[in-house]
Tab-separated table of C-alpha atoms in Angstrom:
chain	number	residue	atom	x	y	z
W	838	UNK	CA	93.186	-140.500	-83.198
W	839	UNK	CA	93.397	-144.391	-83.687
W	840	UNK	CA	90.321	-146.172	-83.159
W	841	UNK	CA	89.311	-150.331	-82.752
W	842	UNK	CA	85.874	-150.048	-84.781
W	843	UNK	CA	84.949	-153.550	-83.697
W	844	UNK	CA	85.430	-155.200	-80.553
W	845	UNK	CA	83.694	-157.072	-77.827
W	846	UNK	CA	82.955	-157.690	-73.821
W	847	UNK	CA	81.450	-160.116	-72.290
W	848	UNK	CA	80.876	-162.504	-69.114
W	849	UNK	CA	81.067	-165.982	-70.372
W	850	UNK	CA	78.359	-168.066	-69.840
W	851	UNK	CA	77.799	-171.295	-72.655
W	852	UNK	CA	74.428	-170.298	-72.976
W	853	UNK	CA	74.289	-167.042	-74.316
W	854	UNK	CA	77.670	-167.730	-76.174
W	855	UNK	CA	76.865	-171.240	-77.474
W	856	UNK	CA	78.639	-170.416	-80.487
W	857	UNK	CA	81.871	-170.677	-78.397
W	858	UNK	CA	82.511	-174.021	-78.710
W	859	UNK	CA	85.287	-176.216	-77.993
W	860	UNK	CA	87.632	-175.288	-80.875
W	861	UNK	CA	87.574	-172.098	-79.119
W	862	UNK	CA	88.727	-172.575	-75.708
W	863	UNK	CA	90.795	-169.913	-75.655
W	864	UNK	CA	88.226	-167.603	-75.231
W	865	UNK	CA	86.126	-169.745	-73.177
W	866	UNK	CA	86.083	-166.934	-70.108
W	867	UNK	CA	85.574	-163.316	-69.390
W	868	UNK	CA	86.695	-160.181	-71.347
W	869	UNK	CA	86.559	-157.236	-70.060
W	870	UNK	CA	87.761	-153.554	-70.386
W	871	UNK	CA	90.616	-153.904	-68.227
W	872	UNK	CA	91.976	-156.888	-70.401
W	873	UNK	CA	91.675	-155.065	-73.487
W	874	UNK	CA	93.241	-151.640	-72.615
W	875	UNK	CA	96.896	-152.711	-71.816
W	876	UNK	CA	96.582	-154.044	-75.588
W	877	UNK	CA	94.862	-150.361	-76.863
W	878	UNK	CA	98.010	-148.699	-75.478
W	879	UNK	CA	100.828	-151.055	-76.639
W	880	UNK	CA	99.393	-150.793	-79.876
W	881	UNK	CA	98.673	-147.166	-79.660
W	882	UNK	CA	94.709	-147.615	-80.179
W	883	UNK	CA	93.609	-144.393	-78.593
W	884	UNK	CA	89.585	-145.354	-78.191
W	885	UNK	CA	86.935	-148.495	-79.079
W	886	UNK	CA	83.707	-149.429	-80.390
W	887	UNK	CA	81.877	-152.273	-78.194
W	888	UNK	CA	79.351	-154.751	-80.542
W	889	UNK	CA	77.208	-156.450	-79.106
W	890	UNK	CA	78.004	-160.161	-78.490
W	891	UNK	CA	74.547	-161.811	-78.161
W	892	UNK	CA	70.967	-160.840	-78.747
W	893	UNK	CA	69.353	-158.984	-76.090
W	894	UNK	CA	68.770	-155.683	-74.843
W	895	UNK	CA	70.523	-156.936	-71.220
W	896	UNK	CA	73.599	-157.167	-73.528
W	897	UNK	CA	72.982	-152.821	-74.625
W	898	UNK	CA	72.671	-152.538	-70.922
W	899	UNK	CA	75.865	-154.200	-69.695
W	900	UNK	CA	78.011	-152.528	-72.447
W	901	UNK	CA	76.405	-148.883	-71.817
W	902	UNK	CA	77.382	-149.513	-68.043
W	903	UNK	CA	80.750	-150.288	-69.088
W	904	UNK	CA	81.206	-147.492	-71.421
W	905	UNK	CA	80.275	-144.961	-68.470
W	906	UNK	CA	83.006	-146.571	-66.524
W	907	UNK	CA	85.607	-146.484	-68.896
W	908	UNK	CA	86.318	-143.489	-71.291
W	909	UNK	CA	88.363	-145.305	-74.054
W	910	UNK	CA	84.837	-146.746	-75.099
W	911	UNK	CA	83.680	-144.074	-77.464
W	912	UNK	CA	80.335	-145.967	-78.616
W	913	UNK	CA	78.569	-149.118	-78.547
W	914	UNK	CA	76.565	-151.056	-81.778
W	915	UNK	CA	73.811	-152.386	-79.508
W	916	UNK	CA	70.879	-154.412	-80.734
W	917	UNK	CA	67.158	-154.118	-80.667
W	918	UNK	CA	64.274	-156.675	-82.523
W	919	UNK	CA	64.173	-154.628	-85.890
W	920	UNK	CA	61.296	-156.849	-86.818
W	921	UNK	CA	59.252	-155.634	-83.947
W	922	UNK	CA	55.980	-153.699	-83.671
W	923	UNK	CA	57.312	-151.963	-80.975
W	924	UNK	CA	61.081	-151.387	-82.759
W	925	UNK	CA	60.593	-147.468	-83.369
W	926	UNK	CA	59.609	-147.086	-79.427
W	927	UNK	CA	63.162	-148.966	-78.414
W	928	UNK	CA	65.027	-146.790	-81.225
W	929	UNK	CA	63.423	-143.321	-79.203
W	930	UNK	CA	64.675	-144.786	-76.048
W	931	UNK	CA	68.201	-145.698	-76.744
W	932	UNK	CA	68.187	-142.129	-78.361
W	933	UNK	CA	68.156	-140.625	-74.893
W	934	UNK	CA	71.864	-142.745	-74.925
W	935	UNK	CA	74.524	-141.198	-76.711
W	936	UNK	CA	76.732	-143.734	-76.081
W	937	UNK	CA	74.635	-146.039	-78.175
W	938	UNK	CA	75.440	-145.446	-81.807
W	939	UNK	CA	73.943	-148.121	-84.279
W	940	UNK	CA	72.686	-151.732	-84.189
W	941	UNK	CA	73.726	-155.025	-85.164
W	942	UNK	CA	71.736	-157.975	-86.267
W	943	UNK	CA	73.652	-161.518	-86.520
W	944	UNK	CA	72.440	-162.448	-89.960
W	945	UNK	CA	74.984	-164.766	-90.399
W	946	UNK	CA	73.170	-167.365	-88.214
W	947	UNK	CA	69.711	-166.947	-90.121
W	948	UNK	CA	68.227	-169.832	-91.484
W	949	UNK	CA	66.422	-167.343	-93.918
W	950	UNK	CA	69.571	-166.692	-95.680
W	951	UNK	CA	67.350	-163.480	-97.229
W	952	UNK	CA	65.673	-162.644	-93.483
W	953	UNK	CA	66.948	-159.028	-94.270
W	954	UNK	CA	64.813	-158.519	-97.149
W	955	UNK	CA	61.427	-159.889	-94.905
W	956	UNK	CA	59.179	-156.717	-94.480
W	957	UNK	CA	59.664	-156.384	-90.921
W	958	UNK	CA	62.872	-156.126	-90.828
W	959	UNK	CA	63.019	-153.669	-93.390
W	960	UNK	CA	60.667	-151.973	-91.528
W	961	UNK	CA	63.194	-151.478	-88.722
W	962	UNK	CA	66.021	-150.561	-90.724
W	963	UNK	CA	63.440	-147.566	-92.515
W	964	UNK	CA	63.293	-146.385	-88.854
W	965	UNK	CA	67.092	-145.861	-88.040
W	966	UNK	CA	68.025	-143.149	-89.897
W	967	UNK	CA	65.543	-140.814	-88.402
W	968	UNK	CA	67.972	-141.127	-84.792
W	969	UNK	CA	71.060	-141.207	-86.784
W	970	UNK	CA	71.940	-144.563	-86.525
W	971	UNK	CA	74.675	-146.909	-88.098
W	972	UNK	CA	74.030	-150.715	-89.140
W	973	UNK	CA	76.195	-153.240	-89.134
W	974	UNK	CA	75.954	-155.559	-91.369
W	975	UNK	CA	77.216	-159.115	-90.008
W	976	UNK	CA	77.128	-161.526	-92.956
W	977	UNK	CA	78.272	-164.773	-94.715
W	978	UNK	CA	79.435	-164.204	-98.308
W	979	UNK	CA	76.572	-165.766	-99.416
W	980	UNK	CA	74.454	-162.960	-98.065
W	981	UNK	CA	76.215	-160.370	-99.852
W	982	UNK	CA	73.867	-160.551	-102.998
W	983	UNK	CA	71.090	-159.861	-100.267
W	984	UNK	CA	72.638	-157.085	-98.838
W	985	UNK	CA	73.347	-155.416	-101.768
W	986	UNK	CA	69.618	-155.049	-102.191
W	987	UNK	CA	69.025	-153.694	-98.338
W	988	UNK	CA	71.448	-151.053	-98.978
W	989	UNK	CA	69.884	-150.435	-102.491
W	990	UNK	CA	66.514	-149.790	-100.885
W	991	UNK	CA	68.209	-147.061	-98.146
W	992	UNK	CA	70.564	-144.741	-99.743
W	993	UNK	CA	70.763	-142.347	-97.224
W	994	UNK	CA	71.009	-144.969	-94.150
W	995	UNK	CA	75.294	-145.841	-92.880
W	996	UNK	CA	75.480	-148.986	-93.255
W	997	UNK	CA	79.230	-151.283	-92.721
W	998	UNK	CA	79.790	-154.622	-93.576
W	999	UNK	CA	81.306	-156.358	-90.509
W	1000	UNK	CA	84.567	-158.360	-91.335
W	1001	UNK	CA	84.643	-158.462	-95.008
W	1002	UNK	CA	81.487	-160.273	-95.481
W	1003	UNK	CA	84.203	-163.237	-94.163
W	1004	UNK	CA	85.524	-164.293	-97.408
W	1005	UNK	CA	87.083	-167.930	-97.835
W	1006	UNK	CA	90.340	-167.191	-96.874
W	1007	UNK	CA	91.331	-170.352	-95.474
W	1008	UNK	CA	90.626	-172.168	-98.827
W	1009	UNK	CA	91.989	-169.145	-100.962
W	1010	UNK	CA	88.812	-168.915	-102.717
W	1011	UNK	CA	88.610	-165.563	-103.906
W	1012	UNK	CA	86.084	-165.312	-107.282
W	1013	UNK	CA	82.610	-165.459	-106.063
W	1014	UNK	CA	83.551	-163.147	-102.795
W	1015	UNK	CA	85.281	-160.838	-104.926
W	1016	UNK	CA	82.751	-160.004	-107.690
W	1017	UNK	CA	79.982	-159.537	-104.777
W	1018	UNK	CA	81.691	-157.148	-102.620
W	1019	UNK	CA	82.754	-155.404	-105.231
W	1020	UNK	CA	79.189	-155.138	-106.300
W	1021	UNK	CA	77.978	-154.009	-103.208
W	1022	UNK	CA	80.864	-151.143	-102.439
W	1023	UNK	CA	80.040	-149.295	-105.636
W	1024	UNK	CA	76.686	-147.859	-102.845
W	1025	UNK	CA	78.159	-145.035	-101.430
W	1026	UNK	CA	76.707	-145.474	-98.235
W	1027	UNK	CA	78.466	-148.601	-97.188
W	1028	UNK	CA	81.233	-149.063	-95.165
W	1029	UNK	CA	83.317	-151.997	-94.563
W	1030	UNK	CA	85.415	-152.949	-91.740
W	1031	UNK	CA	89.004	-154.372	-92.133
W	1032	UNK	CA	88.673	-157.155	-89.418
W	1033	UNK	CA	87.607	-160.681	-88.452
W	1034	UNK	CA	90.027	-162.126	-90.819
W	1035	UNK	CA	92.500	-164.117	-89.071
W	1036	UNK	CA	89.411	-166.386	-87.885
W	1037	UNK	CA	88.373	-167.203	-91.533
W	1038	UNK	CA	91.915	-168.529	-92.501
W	1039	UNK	CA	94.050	-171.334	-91.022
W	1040	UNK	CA	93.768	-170.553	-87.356
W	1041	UNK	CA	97.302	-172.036	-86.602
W	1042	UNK	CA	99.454	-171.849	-89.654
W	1043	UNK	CA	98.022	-168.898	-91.730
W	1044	UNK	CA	100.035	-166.720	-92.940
W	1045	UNK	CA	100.511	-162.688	-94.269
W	1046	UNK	CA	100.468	-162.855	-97.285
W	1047	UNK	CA	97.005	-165.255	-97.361
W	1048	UNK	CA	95.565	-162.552	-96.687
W	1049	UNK	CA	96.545	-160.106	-99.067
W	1050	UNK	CA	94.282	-160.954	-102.226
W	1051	UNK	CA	91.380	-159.992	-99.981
W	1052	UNK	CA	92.661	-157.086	-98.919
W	1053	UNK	CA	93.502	-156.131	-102.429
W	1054	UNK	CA	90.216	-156.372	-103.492
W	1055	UNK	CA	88.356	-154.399	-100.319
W	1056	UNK	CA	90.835	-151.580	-100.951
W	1057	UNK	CA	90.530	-151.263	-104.482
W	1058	UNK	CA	86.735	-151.523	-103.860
W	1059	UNK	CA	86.084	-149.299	-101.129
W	1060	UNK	CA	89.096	-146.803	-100.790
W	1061	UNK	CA	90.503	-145.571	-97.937
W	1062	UNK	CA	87.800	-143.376	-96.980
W	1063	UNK	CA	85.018	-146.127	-96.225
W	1064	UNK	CA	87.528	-148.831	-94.672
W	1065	UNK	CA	88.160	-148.978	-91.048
W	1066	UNK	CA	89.722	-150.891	-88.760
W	1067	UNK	CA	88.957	-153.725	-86.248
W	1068	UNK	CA	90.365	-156.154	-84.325
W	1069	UNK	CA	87.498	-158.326	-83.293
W	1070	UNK	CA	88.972	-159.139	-80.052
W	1071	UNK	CA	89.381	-161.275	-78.045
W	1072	UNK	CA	87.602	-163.537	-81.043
W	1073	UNK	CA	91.254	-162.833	-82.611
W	1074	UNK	CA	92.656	-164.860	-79.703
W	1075	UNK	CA	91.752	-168.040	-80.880
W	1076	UNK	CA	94.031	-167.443	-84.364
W	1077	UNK	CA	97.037	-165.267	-83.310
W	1078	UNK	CA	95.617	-162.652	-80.775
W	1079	UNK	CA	95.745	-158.917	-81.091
W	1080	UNK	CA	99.181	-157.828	-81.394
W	1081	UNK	CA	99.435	-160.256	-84.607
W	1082	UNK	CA	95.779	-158.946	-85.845
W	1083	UNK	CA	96.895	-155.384	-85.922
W	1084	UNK	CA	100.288	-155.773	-86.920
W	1085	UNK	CA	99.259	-157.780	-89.942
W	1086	UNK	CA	97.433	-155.077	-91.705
W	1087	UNK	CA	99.701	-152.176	-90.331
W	1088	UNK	CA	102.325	-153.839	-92.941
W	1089	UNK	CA	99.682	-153.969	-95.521
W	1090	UNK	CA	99.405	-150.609	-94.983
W	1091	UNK	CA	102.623	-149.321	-95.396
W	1092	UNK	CA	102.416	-148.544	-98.627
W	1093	UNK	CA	99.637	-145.773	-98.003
W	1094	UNK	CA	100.187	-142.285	-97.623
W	1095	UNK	CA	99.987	-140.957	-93.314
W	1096	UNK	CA	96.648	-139.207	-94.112
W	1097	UNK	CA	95.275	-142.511	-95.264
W	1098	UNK	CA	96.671	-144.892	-92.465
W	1099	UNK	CA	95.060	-142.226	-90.003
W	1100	UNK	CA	91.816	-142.193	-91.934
W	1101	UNK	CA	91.743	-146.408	-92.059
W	1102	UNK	CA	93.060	-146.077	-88.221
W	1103	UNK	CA	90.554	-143.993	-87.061
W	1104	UNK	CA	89.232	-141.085	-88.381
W	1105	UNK	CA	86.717	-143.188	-90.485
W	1106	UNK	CA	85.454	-144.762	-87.804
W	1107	UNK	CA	84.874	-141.183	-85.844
W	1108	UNK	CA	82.908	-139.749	-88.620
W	1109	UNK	CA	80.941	-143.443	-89.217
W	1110	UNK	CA	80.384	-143.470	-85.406
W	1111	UNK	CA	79.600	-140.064	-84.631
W	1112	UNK	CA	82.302	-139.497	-82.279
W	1113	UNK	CA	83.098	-136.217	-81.941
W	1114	UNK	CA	86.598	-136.316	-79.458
W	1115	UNK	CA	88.962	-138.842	-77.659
């Protein structure tokens, strides 16, 4: 079973996505299932995971409704306030919603650069394991050294690091990036997910081997068995699309035995996600 761990749908509107600007015309417009499954098949991507692409619990809603109408969405990482009073009261009801499986939070955009490590958030995070749920952890590099020290202080909570932590690929910076992650992937209970990286290199002229020092590193430092694959469409669109996405780590790849490109592929993502057939 081949699975797309990270992907997303939405109805454009500039004010929930401000952070589609200009530069990113491309994907200045809707996305929606029926764009994305002619690309699933041609690429023989049996099933999806849906993230959520802004911050509200309309957003859960809208991907839940579109995961009930269409079966090659396995799961959805949804989003509640963590910080919240209230957060253990949303966590009971989305558990009533099997089609929800975890929660992201877009730390990436915090001011607080350490807003993971504030009480109430960590106070939400302490509540997710008791419904079996997954984190995503959607970071800058510089945020690894923080996250290192959430996952430290929840050893039996799943989390994955969205998109390598986006290393500098387009400079070819690799030291700082390198010693964190590898840091951080010596906790057993975090994942990492082999996408987002077209969009950190040179969106028009990159090419595959830029990209292989960073994948050297998250392989070495994770193994096969707590990588996964994503596309992070249609984001991808606006530095090669997904045909080129895929394609560039399928080569990578190559080298691995069948069990492991089927574990990267897919079945990594099953057992992360919780999802139990295709």
């Amino acid at each position: 079973m081949a699975i797309d761990s990270h992907q997303h749908f939405w109805i454009y509107d500039p004010v929930k996505y401000s952070w589609i600007d200009e530069s990113m015309s491309a994907i200045q417009r809707d996305f929606l299932p029926q764009d994305l499954y002619p690309l699933l098949q041609k690429n023989e991507v049996d099933a999806c995971i849906a993230v959520q692409g802004h911050q509200t619990e309309e957003n859960n809603r809208f991907l839940m409704n579109l995961a009930t109408k269409n079966n090659f969405i396995k799961g959805v990482v949804g989003w509640v306030n963590l910080s919240a009073a209230n957060v253990d009261e949303r966590l009971s009801f989305y558990s009533s919603q099997p089609v929800i499986k975890g929660f992201r939070h877009v730390l990436q955009d915090e001011v607080q650069r350490d807003f993971m490590l504030t009480n109430a958030f960590k106070n939400g995070i302490s509540k997710l394991e008791k419904y079996d749920y997954t984190f995503d952890i959607l970071i800058l590099s510089d945020q690894i050294g923080y996250s290192e020290e959430l996952v430290k202080a929840f050893p039996k909570q799943k989390f994955v690091i969205d998109h390598l932590a986006k290393p500098p690929i387009k400079s070819q910076k690799t030291t700082d990036w390198a010693t964190a992650i590898k840091k951080i992937a010596t906790y057993q209970n975090v994942s990492c997910k082999v996408s987002g990286m077209v969009t950190e290199a040179d969106w028009q002229n990159w090419k595959p081997e830029d990209f292989e020092p960073y994948l050297d590193v998250v392989f070495e430092a994770f193994g096969t068995k707590r990588l996964m694959y994503g596309s992070d469409w249609p984001v991808c669109n606006i530095a090669g699309g997904y045909d080129n996405s895929i394609s560039l780590l399928k080569n990578y790849t190559k080298k691995l035995t069948t069990t492991e490109q089927q574990d990267l592929f897919g079945n990594n993502a099953a057992l992360f996600y919780n999802i139990s057939q295709i």
